[in-house]
Short mmCIF file of C-alpha atoms in Angstrom, two decimals:
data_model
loop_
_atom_site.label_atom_id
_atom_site.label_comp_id
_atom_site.label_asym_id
_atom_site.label_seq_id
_atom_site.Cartn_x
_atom_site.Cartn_y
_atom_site.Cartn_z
CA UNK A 16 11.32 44.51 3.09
CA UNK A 17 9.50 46.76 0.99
CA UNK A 18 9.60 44.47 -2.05
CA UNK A 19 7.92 41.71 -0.16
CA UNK A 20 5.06 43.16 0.87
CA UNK A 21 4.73 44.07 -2.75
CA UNK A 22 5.11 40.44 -3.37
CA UNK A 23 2.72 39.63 -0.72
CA UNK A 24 0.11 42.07 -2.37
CA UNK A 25 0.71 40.40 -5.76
CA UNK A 26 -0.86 37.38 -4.16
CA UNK A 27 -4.00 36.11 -6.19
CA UNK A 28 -6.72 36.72 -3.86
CA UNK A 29 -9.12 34.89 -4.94
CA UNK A 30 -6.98 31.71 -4.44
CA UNK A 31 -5.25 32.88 -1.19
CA UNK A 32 -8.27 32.70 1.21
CA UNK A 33 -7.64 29.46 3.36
CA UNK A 34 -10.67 27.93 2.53
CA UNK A 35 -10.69 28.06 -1.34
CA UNK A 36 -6.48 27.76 -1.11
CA UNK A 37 -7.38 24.43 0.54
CA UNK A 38 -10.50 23.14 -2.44
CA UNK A 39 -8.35 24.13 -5.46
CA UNK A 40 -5.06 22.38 -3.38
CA UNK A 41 -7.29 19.00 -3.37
CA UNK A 42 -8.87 19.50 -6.80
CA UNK A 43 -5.40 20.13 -8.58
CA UNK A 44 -4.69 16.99 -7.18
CA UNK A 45 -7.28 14.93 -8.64
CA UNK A 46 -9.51 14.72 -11.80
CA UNK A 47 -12.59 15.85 -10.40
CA UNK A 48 -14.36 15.58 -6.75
CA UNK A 49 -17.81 15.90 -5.81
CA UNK A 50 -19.25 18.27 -3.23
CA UNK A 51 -19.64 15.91 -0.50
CA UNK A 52 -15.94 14.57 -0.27
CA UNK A 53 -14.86 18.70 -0.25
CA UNK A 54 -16.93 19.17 2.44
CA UNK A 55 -15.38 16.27 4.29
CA UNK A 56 -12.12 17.47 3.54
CA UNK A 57 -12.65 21.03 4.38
CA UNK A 58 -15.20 20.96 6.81
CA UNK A 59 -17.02 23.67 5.40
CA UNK A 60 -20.97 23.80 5.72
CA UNK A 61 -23.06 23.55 2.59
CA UNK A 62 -23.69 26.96 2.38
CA UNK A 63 -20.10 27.81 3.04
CA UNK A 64 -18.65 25.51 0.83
CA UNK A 65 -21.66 26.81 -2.37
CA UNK A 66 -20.05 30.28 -1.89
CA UNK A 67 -16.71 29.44 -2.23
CA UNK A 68 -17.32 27.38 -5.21
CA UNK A 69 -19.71 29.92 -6.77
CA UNK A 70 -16.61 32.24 -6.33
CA UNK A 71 -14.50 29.91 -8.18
CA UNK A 72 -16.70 29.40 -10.29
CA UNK A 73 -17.26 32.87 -11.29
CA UNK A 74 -13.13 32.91 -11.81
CA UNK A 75 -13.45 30.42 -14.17
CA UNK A 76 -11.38 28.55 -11.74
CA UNK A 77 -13.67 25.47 -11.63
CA UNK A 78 -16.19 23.63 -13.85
CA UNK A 79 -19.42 22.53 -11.42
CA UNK A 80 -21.19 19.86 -13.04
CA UNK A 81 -24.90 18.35 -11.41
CA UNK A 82 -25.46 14.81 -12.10
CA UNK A 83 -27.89 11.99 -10.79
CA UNK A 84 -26.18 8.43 -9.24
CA UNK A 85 -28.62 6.62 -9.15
CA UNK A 86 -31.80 8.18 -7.78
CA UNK A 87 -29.21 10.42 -5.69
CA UNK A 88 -28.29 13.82 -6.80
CA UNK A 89 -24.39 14.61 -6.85
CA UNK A 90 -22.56 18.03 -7.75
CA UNK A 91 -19.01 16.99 -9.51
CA UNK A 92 -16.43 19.75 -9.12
CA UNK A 93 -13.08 19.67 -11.71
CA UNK A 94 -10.71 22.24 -11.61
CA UNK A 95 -10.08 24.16 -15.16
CA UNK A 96 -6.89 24.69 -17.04
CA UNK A 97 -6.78 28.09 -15.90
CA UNK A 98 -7.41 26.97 -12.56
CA UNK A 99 -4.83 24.65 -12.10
CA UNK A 100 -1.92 27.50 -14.22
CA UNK A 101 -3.50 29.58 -11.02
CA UNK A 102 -2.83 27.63 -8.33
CA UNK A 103 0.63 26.02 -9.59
CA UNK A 104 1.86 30.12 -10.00
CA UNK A 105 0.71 30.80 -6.76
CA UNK A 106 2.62 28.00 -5.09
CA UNK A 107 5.21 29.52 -7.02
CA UNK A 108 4.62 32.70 -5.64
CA UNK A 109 4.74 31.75 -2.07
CA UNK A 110 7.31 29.54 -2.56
CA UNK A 111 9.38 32.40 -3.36
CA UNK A 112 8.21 34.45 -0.75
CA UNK A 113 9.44 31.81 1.26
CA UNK A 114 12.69 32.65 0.17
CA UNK A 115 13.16 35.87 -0.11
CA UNK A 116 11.59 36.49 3.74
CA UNK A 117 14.30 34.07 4.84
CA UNK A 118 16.98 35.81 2.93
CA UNK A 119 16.02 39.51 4.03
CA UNK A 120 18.91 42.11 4.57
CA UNK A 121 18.55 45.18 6.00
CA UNK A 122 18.42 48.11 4.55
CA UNK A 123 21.34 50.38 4.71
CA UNK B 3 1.28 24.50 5.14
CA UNK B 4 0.36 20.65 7.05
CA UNK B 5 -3.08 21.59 6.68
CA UNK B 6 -2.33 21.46 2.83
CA UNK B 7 -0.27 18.61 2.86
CA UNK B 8 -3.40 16.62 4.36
CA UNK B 9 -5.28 18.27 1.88
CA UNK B 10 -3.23 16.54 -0.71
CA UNK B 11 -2.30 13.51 0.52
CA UNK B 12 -5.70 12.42 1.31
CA UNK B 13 -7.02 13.27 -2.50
CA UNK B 14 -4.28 11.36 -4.44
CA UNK B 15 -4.69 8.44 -1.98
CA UNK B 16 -8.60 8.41 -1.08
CA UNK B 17 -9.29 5.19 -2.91
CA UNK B 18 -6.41 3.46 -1.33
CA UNK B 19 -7.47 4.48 1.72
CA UNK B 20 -11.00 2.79 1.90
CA UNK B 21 -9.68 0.11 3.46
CA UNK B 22 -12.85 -1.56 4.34
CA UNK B 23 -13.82 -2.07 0.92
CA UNK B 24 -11.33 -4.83 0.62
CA UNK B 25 -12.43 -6.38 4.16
CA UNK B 26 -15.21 -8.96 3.26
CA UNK B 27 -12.46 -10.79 1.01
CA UNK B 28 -10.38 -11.26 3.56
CA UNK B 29 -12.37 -12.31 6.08
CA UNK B 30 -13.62 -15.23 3.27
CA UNK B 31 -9.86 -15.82 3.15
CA UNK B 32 -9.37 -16.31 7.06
CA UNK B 33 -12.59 -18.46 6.86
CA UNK B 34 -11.83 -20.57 4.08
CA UNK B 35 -8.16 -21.39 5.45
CA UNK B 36 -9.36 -21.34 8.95
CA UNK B 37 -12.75 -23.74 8.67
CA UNK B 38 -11.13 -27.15 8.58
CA UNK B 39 -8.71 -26.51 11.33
CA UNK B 40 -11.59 -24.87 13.84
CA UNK B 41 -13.50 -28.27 13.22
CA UNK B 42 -10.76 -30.74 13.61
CA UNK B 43 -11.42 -31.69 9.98
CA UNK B 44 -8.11 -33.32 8.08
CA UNK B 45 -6.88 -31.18 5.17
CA UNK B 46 -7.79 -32.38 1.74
CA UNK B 47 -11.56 -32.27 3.09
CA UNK B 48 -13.32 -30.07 0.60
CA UNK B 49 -17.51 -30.06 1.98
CA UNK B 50 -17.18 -27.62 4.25
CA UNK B 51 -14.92 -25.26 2.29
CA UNK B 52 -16.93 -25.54 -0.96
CA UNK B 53 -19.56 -24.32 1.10
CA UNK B 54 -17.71 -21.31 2.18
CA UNK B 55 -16.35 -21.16 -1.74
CA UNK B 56 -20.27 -21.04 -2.47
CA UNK B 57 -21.81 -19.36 -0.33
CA UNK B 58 -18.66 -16.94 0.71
CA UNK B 59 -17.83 -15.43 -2.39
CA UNK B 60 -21.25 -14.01 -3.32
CA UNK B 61 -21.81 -13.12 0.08
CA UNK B 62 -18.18 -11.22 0.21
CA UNK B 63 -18.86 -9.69 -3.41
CA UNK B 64 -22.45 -8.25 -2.08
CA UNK B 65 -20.59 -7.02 0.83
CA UNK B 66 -17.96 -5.39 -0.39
CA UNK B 67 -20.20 -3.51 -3.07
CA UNK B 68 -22.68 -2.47 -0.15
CA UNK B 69 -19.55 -1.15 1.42
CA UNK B 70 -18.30 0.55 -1.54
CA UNK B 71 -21.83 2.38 -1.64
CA UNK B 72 -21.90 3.73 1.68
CA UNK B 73 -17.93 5.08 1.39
CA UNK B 74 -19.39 6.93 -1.63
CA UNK B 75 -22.09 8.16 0.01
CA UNK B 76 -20.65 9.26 3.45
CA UNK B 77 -17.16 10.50 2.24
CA UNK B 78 -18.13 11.31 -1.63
CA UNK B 79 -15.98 10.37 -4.56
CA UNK B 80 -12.44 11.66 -6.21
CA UNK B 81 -11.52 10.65 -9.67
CA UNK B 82 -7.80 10.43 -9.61
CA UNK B 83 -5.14 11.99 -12.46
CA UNK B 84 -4.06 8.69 -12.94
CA UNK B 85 -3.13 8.68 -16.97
CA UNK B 86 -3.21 5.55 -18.71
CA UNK B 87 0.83 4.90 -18.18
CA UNK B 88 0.49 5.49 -14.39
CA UNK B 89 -2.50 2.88 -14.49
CA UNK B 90 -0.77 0.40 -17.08
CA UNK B 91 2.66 0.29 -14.50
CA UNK B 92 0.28 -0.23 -11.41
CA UNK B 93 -0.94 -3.43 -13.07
CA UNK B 94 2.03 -4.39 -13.93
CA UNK B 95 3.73 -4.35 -10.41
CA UNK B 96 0.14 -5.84 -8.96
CA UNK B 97 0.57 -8.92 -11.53
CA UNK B 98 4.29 -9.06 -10.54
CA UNK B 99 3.77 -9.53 -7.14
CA UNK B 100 0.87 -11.71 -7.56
CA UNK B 101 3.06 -14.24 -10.09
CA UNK B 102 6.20 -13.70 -7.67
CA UNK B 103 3.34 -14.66 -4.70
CA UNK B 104 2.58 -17.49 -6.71
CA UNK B 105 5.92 -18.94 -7.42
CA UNK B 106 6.44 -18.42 -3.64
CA UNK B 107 4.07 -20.58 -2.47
CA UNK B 108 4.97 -23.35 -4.93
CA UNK B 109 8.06 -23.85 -3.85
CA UNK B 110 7.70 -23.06 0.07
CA UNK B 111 5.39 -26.56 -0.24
CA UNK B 112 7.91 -27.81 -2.26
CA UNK B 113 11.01 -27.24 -0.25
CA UNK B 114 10.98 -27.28 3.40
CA UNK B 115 12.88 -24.19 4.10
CA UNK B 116 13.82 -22.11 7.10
CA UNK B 117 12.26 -19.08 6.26
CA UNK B 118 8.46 -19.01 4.38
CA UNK B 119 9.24 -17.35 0.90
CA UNK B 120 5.54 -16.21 0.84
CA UNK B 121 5.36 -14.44 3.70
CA UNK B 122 8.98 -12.54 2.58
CA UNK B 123 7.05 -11.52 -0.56
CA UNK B 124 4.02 -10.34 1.43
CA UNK B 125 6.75 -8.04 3.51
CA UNK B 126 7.89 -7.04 0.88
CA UNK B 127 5.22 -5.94 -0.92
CA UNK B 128 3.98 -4.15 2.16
CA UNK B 129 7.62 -2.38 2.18
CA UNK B 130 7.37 -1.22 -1.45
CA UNK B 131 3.36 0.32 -0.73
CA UNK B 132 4.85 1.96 2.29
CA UNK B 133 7.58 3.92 0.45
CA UNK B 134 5.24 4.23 -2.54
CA UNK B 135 2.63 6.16 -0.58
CA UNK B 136 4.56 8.80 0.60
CA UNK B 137 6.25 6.95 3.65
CA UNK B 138 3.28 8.31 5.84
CA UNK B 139 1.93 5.16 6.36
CA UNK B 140 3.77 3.72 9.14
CA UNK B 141 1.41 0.91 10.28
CA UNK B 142 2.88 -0.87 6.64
CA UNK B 143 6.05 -1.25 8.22
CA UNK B 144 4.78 -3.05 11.42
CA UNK B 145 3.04 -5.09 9.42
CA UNK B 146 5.46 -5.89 7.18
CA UNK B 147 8.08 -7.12 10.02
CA UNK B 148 4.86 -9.25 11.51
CA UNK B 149 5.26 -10.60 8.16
CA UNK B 150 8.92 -11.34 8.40
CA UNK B 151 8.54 -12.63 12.06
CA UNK B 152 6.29 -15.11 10.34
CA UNK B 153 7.90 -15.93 7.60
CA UNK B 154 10.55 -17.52 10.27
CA UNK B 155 7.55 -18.53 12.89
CA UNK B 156 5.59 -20.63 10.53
CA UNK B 157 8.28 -23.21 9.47
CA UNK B 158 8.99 -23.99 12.94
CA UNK B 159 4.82 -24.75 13.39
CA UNK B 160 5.12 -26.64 10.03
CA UNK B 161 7.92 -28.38 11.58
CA UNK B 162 6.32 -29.19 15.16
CA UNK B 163 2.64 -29.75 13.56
CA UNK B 164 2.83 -30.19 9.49
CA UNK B 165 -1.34 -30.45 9.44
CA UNK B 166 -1.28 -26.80 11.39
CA UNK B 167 1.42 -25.75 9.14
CA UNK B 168 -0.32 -25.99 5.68
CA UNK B 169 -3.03 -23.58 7.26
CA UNK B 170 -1.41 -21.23 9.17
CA UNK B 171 0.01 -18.97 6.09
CA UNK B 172 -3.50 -18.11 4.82
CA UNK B 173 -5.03 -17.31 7.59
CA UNK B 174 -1.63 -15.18 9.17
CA UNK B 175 -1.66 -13.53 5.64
CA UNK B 176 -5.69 -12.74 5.94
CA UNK B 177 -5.29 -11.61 9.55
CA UNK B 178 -2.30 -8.99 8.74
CA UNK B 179 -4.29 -7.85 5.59
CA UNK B 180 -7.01 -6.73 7.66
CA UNK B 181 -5.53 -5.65 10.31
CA UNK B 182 -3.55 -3.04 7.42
CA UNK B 183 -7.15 -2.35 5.60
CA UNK B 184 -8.92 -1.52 9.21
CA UNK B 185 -5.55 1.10 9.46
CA UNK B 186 -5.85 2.66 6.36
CA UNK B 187 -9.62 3.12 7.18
CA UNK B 188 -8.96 4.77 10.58
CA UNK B 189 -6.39 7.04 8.62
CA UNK B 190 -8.77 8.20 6.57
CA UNK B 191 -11.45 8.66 9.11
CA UNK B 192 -8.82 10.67 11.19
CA UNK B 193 -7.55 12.76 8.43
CA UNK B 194 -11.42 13.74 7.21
CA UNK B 195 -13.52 16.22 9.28
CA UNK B 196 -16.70 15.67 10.48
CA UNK B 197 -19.87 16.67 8.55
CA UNK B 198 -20.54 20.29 9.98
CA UNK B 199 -24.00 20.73 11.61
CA UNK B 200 -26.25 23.17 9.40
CA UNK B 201 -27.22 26.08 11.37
#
């Protein structure tokens, strides 16, 4: 029991808060996505959303690019390499956690 | 963990999903098919639907860009992973079908058979996208046995009324089609939250 709270504490935090767990889940999935389809998919609030981003961002977890379309400004989001290593170990992570919580003994 | 899988699900397949943008064709197709029958016109009478060829296409083409716009701009744009393999075996299976389609229709005016071939590869077709997308998309397999009820229906009306016949597949085949895009748009509506309100 002991070692998996350890495990659970080895969590990356910066990926394991629901929000963020949820932007780098749909940007691993895709090439790049722009702010407005996140906040669709999330339904985050602008400001909301900007923090979590800037956070990622600061993690080197995400690339944020601004561009015009048209006349209309659009912020592009892709994830990084790093990123994506990130978030693939910490599926890994809980998938195992999965596991092992399932396959708990007690102590003797 | 479903919350995730929504997540997911919705990113790989958010093009796919903007079923509308596909609507305005169609809806051309129903009303070039459908035109001569609605105005007791015989087939092989082209002033009407060279009108609709004229007129239609532009008008669906302006349409369906003006719809493509306003997906972009209410639910944003994904670039997919797709690599160049993934892309090069999706146009492969799209010109498949299309020729196999083709080929289908050919003979079903060739042959009078029991069953419409066409409307089997349309079934088909809509079998293969539902197990292709992830098997979530259950509205693919009614319409694909609508497709395979008419497949058996529409001989019988060729039978019974041969004039009725020739124009019944096009516009059953437009019908279903956009009955499936209108799904796939309410999917995605469904499966994307609301814009928040600022505070």
């Amino acid at each position: 029991m002991v070692r998996l709270f350890e495990e659970i504490a080895e969590l990356d935090r910066l990926i394991h808060e629901p929000a963020r767990l949820a932007i780098l889940t749909a940007l691993a999935a895709c090439e790049s996505a722009d702010f407005t389809f996140l906040q669709r998919l999330t339904g985050l609030t602008k400001g909301n959303l900007s923090t979590h981003l800037s956070k990622l961002e600061a993690g080197k977890m995400v690339q944020i690019e601004k561009q015009f379309i048209g006349k209309r400004p659009n912020t592009l989001v892709r994830i990084t390499e790093q990123g994506r290593s990130r978030i693939e170990r910490h599926w890994q992570q809980l998938e195992s956690l999965r596991k092992d919580s399932q396959q708990w003994q007690p102590e003797e | 963990m479903q919350e995730l899988q929504r997540v997911q699900y919705i990113t790989v397949h958010f093009r796919h999903l903007q079923g509308l943008r596909i609507l305005p064709w169609f809806l051309w197709m129903i009303a070039f098919s459908a035109v001569n029958p609605l105005l007791g016109l015989p087939q092989g009478r082209l002033d009407y639907q060279l009108v609709i060829l004229v007129l239609g296409l532009p008008a669906a083409w302006l349409s369906a860009r003006w719809i493509g716009d306003s997906y972009d701009r209410r639910f944003g744009l994904v670039r997919g992973l797709q690599d160049s393999e993934q892309r090069l075996s999706q146009t492969l299976i799209t010109t498949a079908f299309c020729a196999i389609l083709f080929i289908a229709f050919i003979v079903d005016s060739m042959a009078r058979w029991p069953v419409n071939l066409a409307a089997l590869t349309v079934s088909a077709f809509y079998l293969v996208g539902w197990w292709s997308t992830g098997r979530i998309r259950h509205h693919y397999l009614v319409i694909a046995a609508l497709f395979v009820v008419s497949s058996t229906v529409l001989p019988l009306i060729t039978m019974q009324w041969p004039l009725v016949g020739d124009f019944a597949l096009p516009i059953v085949i437009g019908l279903l089609f956009t009955i499936g895009s209108l799904m796939d748009h309410l999917m995605l509506v469904r499966a994307l939250k609301p814009m928040p309100e600022e505070g």
